[in-house]
PDB file of C-alpha atoms in Angstrom:
ATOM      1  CA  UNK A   1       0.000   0.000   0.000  1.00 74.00           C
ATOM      2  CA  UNK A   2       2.883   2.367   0.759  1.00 74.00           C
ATOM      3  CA  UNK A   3       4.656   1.534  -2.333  1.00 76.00           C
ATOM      4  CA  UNK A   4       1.448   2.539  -4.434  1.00 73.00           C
ATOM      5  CA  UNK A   5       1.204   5.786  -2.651  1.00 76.00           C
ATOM      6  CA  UNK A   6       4.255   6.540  -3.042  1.00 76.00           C
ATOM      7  CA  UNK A   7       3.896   5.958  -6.827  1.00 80.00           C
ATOM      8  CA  UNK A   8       1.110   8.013  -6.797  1.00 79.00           C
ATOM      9  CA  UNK A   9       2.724  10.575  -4.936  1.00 79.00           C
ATOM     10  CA  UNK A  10       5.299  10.844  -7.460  1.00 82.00           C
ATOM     11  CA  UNK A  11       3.427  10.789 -10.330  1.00 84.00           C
ATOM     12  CA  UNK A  12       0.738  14.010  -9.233  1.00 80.00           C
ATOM     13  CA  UNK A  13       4.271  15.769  -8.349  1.00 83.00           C
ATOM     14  CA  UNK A  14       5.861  15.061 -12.119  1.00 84.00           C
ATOM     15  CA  UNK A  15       2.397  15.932 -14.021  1.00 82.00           C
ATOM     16  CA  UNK A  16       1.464  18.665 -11.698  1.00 86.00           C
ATOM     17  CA  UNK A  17       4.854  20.109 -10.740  1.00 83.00           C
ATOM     18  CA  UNK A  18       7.348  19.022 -12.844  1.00 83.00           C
ATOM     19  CA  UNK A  19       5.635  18.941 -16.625  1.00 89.00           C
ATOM     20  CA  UNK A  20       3.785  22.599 -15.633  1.00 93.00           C
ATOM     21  CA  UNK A  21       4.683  26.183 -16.055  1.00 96.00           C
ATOM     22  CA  UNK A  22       7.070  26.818 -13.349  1.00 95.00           C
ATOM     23  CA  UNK A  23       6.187  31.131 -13.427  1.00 97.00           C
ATOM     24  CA  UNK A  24       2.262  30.018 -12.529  1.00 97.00           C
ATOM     25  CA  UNK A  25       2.934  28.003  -9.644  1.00 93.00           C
ATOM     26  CA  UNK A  26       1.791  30.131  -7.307  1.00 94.00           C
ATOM     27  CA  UNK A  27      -1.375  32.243  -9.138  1.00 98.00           C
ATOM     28  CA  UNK A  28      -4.799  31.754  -7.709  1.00 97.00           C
ATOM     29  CA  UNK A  29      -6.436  28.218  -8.436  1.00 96.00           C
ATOM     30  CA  UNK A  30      -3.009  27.213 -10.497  1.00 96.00           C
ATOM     31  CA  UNK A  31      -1.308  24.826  -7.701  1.00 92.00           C
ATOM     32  CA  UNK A  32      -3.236  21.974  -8.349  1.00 91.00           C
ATOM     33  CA  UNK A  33      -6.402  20.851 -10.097  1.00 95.00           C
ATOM     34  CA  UNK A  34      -8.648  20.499  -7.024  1.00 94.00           C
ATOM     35  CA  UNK A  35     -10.440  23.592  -6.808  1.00 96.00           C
ATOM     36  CA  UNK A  36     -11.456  23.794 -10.400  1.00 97.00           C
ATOM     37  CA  UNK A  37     -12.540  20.298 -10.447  1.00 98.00           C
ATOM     38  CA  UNK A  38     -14.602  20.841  -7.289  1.00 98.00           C
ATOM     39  CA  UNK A  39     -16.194  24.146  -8.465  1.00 98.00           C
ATOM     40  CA  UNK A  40     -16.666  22.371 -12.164  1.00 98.00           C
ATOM     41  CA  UNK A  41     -18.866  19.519 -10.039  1.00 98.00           C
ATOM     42  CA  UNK A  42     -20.632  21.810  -8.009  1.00 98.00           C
ATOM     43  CA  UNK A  43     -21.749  24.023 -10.942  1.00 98.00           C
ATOM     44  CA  UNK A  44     -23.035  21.199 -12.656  1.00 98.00           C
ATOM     45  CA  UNK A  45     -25.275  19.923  -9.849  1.00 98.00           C
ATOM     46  CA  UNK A  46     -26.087  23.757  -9.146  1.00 98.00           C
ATOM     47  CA  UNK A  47     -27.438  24.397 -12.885  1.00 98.00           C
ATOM     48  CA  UNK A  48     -29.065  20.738 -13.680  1.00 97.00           C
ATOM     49  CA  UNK A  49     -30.480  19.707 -10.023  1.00 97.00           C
ATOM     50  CA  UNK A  50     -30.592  22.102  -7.280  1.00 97.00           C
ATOM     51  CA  UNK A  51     -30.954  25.450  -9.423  1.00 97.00           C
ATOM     52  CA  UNK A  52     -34.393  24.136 -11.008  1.00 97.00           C
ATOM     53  CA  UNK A  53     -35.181  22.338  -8.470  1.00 97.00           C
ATOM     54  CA  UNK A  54     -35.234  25.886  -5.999  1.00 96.00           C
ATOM     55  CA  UNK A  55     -36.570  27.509  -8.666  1.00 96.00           C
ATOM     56  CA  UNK A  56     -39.728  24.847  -9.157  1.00 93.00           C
ATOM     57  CA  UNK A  57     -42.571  27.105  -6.963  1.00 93.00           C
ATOM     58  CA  UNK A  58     -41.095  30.483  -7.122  1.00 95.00           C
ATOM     59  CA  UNK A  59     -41.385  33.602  -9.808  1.00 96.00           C
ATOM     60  CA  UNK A  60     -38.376  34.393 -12.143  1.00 96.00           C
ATOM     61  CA  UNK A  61     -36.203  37.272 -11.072  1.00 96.00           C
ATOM     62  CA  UNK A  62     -35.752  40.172 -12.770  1.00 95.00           C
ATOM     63  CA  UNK A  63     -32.106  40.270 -13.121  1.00 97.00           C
ATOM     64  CA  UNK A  64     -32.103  43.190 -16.086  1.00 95.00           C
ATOM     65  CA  UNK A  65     -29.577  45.606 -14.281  1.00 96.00           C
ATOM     66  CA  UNK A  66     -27.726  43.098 -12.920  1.00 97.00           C
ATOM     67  CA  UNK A  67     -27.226  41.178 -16.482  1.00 97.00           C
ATOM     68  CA  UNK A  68     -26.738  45.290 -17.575  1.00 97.00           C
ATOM     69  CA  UNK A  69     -23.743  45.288 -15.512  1.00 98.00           C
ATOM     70  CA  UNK A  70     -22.497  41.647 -16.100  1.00 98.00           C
ATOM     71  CA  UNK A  71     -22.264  42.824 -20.093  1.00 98.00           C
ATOM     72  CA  UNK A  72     -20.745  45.830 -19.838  1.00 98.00           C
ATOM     73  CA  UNK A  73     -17.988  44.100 -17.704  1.00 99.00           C
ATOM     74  CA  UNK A  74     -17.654  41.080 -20.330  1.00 99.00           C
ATOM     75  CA  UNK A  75     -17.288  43.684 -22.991  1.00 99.00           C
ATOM     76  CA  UNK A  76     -14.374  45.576 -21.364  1.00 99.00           C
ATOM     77  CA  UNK A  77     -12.618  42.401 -19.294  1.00 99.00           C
ATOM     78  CA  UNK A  78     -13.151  40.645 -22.723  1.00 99.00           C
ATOM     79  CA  UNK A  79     -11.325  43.904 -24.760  1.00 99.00           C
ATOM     80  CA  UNK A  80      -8.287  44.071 -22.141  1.00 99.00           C
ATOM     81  CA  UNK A  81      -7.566  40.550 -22.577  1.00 99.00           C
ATOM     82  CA  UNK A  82      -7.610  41.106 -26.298  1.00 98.00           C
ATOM     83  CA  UNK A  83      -5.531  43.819 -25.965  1.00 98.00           C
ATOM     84  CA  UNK A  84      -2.891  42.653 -23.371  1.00 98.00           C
ATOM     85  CA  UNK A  85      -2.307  39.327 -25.452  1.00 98.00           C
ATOM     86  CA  UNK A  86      -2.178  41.226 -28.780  1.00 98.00           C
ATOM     87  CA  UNK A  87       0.387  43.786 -27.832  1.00 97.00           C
ATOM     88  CA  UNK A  88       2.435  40.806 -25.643  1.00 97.00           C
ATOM     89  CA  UNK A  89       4.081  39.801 -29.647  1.00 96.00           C
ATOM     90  CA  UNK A  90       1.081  39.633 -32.127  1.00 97.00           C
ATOM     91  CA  UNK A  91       1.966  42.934 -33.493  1.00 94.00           C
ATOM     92  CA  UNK A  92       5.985  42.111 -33.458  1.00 94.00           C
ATOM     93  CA  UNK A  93       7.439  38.382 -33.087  1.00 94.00           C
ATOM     94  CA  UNK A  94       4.593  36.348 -33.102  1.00 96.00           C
ATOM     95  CA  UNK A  95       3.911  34.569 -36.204  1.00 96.00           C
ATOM     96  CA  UNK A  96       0.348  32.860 -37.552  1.00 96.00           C
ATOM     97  CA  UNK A  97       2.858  29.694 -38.306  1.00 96.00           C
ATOM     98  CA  UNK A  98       4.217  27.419 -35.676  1.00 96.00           C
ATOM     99  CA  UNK A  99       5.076  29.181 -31.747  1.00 96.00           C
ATOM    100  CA  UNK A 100       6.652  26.980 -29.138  1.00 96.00           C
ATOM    101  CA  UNK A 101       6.087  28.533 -25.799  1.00 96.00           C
ATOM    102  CA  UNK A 102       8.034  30.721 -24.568  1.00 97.00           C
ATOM    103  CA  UNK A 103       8.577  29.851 -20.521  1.00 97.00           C
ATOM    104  CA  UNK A 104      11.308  32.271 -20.232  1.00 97.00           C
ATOM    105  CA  UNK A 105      10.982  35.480 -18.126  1.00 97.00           C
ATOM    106  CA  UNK A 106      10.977  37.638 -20.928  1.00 97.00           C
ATOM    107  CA  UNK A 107       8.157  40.456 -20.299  1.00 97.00           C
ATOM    108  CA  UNK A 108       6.157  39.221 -23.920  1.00 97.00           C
ATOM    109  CA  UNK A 109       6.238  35.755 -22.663  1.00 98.00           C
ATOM    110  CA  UNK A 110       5.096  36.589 -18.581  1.00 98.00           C
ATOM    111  CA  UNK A 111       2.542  38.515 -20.151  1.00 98.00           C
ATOM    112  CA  UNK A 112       1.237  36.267 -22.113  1.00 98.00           C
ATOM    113  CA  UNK A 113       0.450  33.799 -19.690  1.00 98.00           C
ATOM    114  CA  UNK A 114      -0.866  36.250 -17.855  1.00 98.00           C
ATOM    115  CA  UNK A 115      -3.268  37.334 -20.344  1.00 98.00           C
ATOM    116  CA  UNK A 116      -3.911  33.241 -20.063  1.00 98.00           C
ATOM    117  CA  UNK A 117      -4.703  33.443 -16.757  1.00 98.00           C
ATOM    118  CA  UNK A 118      -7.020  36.373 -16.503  1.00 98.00           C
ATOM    119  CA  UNK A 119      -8.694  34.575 -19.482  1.00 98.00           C
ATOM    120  CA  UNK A 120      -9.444  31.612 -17.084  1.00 98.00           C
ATOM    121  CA  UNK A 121     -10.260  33.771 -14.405  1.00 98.00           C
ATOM    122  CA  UNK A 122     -13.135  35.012 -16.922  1.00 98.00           C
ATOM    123  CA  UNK A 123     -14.654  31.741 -17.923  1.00 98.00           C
ATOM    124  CA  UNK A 124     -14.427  31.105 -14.088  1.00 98.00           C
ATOM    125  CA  UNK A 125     -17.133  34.337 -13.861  1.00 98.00           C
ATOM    126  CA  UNK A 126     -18.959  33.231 -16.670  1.00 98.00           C
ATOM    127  CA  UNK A 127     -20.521  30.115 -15.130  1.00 98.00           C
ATOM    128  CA  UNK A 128     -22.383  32.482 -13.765  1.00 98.00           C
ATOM    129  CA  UNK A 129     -24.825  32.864 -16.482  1.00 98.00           C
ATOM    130  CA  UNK A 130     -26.005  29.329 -16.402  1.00 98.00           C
ATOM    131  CA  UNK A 131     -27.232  30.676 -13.151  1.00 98.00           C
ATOM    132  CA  UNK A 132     -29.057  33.725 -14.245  1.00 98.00           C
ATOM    133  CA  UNK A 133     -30.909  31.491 -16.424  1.00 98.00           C
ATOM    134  CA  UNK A 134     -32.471  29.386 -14.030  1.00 98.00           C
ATOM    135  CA  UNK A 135     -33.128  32.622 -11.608  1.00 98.00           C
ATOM    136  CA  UNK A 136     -35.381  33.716 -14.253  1.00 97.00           C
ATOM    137  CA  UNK A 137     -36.798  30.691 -15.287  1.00 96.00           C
ATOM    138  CA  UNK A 138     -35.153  30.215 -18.959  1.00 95.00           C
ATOM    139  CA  UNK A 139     -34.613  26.609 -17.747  1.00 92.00           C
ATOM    140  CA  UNK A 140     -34.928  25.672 -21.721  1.00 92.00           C
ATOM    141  CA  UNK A 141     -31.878  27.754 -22.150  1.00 94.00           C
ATOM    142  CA  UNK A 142     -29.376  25.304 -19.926  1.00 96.00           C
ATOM    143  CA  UNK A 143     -28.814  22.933 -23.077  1.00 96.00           C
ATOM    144  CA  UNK A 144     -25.812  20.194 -22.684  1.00 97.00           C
ATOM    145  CA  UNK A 145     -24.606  22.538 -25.261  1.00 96.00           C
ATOM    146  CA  UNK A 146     -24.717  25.532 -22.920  1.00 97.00           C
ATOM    147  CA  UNK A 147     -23.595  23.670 -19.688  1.00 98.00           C
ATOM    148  CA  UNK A 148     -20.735  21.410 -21.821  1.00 98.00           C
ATOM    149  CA  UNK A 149     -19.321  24.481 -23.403  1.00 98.00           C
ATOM    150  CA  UNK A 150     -18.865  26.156 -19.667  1.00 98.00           C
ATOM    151  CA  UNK A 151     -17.536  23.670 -18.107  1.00 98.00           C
ATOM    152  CA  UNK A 152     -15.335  22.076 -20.396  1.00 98.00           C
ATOM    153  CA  UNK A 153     -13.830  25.481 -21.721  1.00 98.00           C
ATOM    154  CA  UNK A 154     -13.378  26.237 -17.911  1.00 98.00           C
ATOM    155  CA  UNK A 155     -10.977  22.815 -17.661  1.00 98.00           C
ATOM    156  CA  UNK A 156      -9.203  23.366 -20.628  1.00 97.00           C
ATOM    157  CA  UNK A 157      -8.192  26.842 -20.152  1.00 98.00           C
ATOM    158  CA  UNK A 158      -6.664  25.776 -16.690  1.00 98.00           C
ATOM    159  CA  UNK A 159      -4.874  23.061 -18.476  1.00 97.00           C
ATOM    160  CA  UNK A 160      -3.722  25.440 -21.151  1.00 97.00           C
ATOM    161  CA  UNK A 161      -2.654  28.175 -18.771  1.00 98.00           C
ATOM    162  CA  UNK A 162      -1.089  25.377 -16.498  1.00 97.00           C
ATOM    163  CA  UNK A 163       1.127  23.931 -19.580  1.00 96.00           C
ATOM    164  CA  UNK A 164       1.002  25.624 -22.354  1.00 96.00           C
ATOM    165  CA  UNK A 165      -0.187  29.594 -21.854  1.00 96.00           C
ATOM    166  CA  UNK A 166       1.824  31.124 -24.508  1.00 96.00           C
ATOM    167  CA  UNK A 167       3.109  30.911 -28.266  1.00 96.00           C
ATOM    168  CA  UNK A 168       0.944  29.709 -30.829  1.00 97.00           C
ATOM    169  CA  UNK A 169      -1.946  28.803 -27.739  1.00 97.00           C
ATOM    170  CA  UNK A 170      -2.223  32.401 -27.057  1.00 98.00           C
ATOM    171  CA  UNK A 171      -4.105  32.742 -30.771  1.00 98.00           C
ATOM    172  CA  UNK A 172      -6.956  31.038 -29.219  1.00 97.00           C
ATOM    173  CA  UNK A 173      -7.534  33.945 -26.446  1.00 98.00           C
ATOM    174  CA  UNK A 174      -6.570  36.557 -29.143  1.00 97.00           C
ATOM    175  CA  UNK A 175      -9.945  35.116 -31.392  1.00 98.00           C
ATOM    176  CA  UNK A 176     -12.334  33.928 -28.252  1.00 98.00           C
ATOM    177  CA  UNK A 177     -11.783  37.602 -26.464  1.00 98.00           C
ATOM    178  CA  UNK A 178     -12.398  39.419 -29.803  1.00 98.00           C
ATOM    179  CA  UNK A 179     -15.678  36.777 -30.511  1.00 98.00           C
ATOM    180  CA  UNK A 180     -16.863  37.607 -26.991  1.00 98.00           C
ATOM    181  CA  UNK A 181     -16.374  41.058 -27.013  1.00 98.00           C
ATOM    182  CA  UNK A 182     -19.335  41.122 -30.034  1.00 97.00           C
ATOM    183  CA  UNK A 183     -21.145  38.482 -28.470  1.00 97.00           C
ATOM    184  CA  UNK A 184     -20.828  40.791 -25.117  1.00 97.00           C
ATOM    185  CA  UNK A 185     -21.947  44.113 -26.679  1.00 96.00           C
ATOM    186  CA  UNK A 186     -25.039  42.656 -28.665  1.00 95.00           C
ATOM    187  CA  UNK A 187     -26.050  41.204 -25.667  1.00 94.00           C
ATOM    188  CA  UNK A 188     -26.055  44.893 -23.718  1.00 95.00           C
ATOM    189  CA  UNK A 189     -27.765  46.124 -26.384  1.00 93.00           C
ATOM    190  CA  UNK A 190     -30.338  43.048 -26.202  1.00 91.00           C
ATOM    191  CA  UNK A 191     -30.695  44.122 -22.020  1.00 92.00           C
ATOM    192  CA  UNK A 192     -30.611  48.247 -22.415  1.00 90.00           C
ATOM    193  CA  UNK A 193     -32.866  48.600 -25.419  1.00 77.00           C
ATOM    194  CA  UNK A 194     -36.404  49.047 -26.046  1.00 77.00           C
ATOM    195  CA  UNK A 195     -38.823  46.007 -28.117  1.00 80.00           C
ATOM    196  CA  UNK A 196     -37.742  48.754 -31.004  1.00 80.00           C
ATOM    197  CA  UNK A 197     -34.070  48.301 -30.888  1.00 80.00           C
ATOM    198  CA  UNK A 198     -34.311  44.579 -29.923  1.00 82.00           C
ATOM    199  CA  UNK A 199     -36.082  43.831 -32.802  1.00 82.00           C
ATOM    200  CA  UNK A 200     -33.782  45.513 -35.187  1.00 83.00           C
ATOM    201  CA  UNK A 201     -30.929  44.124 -33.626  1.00 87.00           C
ATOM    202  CA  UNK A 202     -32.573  40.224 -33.080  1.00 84.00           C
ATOM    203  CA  UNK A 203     -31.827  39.391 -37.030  1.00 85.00           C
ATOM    204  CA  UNK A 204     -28.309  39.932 -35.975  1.00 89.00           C
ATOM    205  CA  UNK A 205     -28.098  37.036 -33.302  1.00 88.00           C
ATOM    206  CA  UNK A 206     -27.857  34.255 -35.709  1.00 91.00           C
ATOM    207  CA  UNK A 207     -24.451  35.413 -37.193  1.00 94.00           C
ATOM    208  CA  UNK A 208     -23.478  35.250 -33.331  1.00 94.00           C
ATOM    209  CA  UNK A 209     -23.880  31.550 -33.077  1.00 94.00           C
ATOM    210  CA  UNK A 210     -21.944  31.396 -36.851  1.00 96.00           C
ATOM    211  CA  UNK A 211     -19.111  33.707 -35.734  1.00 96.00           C
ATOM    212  CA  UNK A 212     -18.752  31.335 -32.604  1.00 97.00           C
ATOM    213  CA  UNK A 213     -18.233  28.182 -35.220  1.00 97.00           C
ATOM    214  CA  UNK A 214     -16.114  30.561 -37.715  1.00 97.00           C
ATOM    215  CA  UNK A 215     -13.883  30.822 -34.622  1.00 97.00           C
ATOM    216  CA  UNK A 216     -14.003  27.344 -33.976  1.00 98.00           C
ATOM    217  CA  UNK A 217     -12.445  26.536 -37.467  1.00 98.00           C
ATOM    218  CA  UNK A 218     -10.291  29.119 -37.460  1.00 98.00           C
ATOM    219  CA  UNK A 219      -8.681  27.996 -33.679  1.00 97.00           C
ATOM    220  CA  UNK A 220      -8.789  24.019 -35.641  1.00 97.00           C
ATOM    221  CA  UNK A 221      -6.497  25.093 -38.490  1.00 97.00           C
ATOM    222  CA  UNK A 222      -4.531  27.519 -36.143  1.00 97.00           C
ATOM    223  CA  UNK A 223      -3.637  24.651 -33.728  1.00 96.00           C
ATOM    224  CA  UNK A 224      -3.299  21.697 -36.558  1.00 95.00           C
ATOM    225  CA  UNK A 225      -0.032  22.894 -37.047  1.00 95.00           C
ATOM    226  CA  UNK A 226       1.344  22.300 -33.782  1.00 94.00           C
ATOM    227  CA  UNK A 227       0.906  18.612 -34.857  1.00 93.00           C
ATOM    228  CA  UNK A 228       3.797  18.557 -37.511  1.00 94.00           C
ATOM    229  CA  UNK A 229       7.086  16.945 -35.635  1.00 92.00           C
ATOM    230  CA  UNK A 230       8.867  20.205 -36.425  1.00 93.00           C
ATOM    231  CA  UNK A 231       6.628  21.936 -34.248  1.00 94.00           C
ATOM    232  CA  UNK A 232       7.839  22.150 -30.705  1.00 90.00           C
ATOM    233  CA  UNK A 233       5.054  22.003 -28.711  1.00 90.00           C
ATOM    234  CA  UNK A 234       2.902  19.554 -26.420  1.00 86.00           C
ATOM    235  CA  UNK A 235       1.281  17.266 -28.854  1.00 89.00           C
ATOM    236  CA  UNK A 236      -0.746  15.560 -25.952  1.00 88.00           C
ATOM    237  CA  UNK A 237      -3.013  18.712 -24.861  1.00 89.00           C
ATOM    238  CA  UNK A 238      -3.726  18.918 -28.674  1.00 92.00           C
ATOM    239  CA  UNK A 239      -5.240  15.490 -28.863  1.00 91.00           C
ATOM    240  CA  UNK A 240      -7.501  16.327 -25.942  1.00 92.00           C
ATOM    241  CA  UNK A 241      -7.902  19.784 -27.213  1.00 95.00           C
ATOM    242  CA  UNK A 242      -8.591  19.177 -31.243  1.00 95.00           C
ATOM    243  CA  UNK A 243     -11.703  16.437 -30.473  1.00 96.00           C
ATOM    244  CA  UNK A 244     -13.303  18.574 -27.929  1.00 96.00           C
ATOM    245  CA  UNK A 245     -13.418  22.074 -30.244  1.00 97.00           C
ATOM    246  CA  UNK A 246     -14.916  19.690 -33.166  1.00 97.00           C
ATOM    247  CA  UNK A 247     -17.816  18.170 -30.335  1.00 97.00           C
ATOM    248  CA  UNK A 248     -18.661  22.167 -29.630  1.00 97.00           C
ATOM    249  CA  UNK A 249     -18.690  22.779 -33.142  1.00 97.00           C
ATOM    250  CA  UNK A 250     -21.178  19.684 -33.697  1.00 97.00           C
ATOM    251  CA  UNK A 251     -23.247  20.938 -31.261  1.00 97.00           C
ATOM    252  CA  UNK A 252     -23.154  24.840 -31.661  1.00 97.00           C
ATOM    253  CA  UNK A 253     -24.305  23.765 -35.534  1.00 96.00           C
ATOM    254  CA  UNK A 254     -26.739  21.770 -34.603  1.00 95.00           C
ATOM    255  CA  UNK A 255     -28.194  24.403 -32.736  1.00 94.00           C
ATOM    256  CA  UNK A 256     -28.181  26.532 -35.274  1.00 94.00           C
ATOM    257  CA  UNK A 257     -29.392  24.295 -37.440  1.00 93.00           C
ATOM    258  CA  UNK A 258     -32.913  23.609 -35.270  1.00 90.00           C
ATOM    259  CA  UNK A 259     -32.737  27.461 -34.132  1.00 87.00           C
ATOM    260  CA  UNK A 260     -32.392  29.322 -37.720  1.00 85.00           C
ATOM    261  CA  UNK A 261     -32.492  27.129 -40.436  1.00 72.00           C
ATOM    262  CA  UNK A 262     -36.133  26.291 -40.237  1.00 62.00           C
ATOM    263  CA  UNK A 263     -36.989  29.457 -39.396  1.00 58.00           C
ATOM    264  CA  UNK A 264     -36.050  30.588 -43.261  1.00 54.00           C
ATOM    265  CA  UNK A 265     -38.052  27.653 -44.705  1.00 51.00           C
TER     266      UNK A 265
END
């Protein structure tokens, strides 16, 4: 029993130690994988069992100013991310081609996985919205698309700032902030605006769900390359990382599919 331990022991230390980003080490929620995993779990339950479930004999909520404010701070968290990860060596060294990570100290590099990290810190608020949902009763809203895509873009952005937050990963945050920061904005206008302006603007939310699955190819091709041999980077986070971005595509088409498509027959 020791001797297993022991192995076990020393295998957490070499995958969560030794194979991670030494400079993240000690950020908030980067240690180990515990936390996450725990508040991954508990918004699951939360959003499928005991949101509805508290939900079942009361009125909805109206959340309006409160979803007001949780916009307008996606719009600008979402822009400074954009920003801090563009002008960390998009505009200069980075190239669209093949970018090994840079785990040096060099200021791009640090603030790069930064920008990484405040990106997970983000999807960390954004589970949040699941939540608004069932406070005012949009209980059809909380799809397995909806409550996959959280939580599953929640892991992998831990695992991504953990191992690999910078290079030719950081392209992914560069696209997803820029994405959100539309997505964000319509989505204010949606909540401030009068049945006037929501109704101009409603023919507009279809090309939301396709820019979402434009982004998705885009971030496929992007990352494809890292698969050559010349490529220096983790080819094992790819693998998990490649099938998972083509299962959110599946599923963000298909709901566009039922959502829009028969809506234009």
């Amino acid at each position: 029993m020791a001797k297993v331990f022991e192995k076990f022991s020393t295998g957490y230390n070499t995958l969560f130690n030794d194979l991670a980003d030494p400079r993240v080490k000690d950020w908030t929620l980067m240690s180990d994988p515990g936390i996450v995993l725990l508040v991954t779990i508990a918004y699951i339950y939360v959003v499928v069992s005991l949101g509805p479930r508290y939900m079942h004999n009361r009125k909805a909520f109206d959340l309006r100013k409160i979803i007001i404010g949780y916009n307008t701070f996606q719009v600008i968290a979402n822009s400074l991310i954009f920003y801090k990860i563009l002008s960390s060596g998009w505009t200069t060294t980075l190239s669209l081609g093949c970018e090994p990570v840079d785990y040096s100290d060099d200021p791009n590099a640090v603030s790069l996985v930064e920008g990484f990290w405040w990106c997970f810190m983000l999807k960390s608020v954004e589970l949040i919205e699941t939540v608004f949902f069932i406070l005012r009763k949009k209980q059809n809203q909380v799809s397995f698309l909806h409550v996959y895509h959280h939580a599953s873009t929640l892991l992998f952005v831990w695992v991504a700032t953990k191992y690999v937050g910078g290079g030719m990963t950081t392209f992914c945050v560069l696209v997803n902030s820029i994405i959100h920061v539309v997505m964000y904005t319509y989505y204010l206008l949606a909540a401030l605006g009068n049945q006037a302006i929501q109704k101009a603007i409603s023919k507009w939310k279809k090309y939301l769900t396709t820019a979402q699955m434009v982004q998705f190819v885009i971030v496929i091709a992007h990352q494809m390359q890292a698969l050559s041999p010349k490529c220096q980077i983790a080819k094992g986070l790819l693998l998990l990382f490649i099938p998972n971005v083509l299962l959110v595509f599946v599923l963000f088409y298909d709901f566009y599919r039922k959502a829009y498509k028969k809506k234009t027959k």
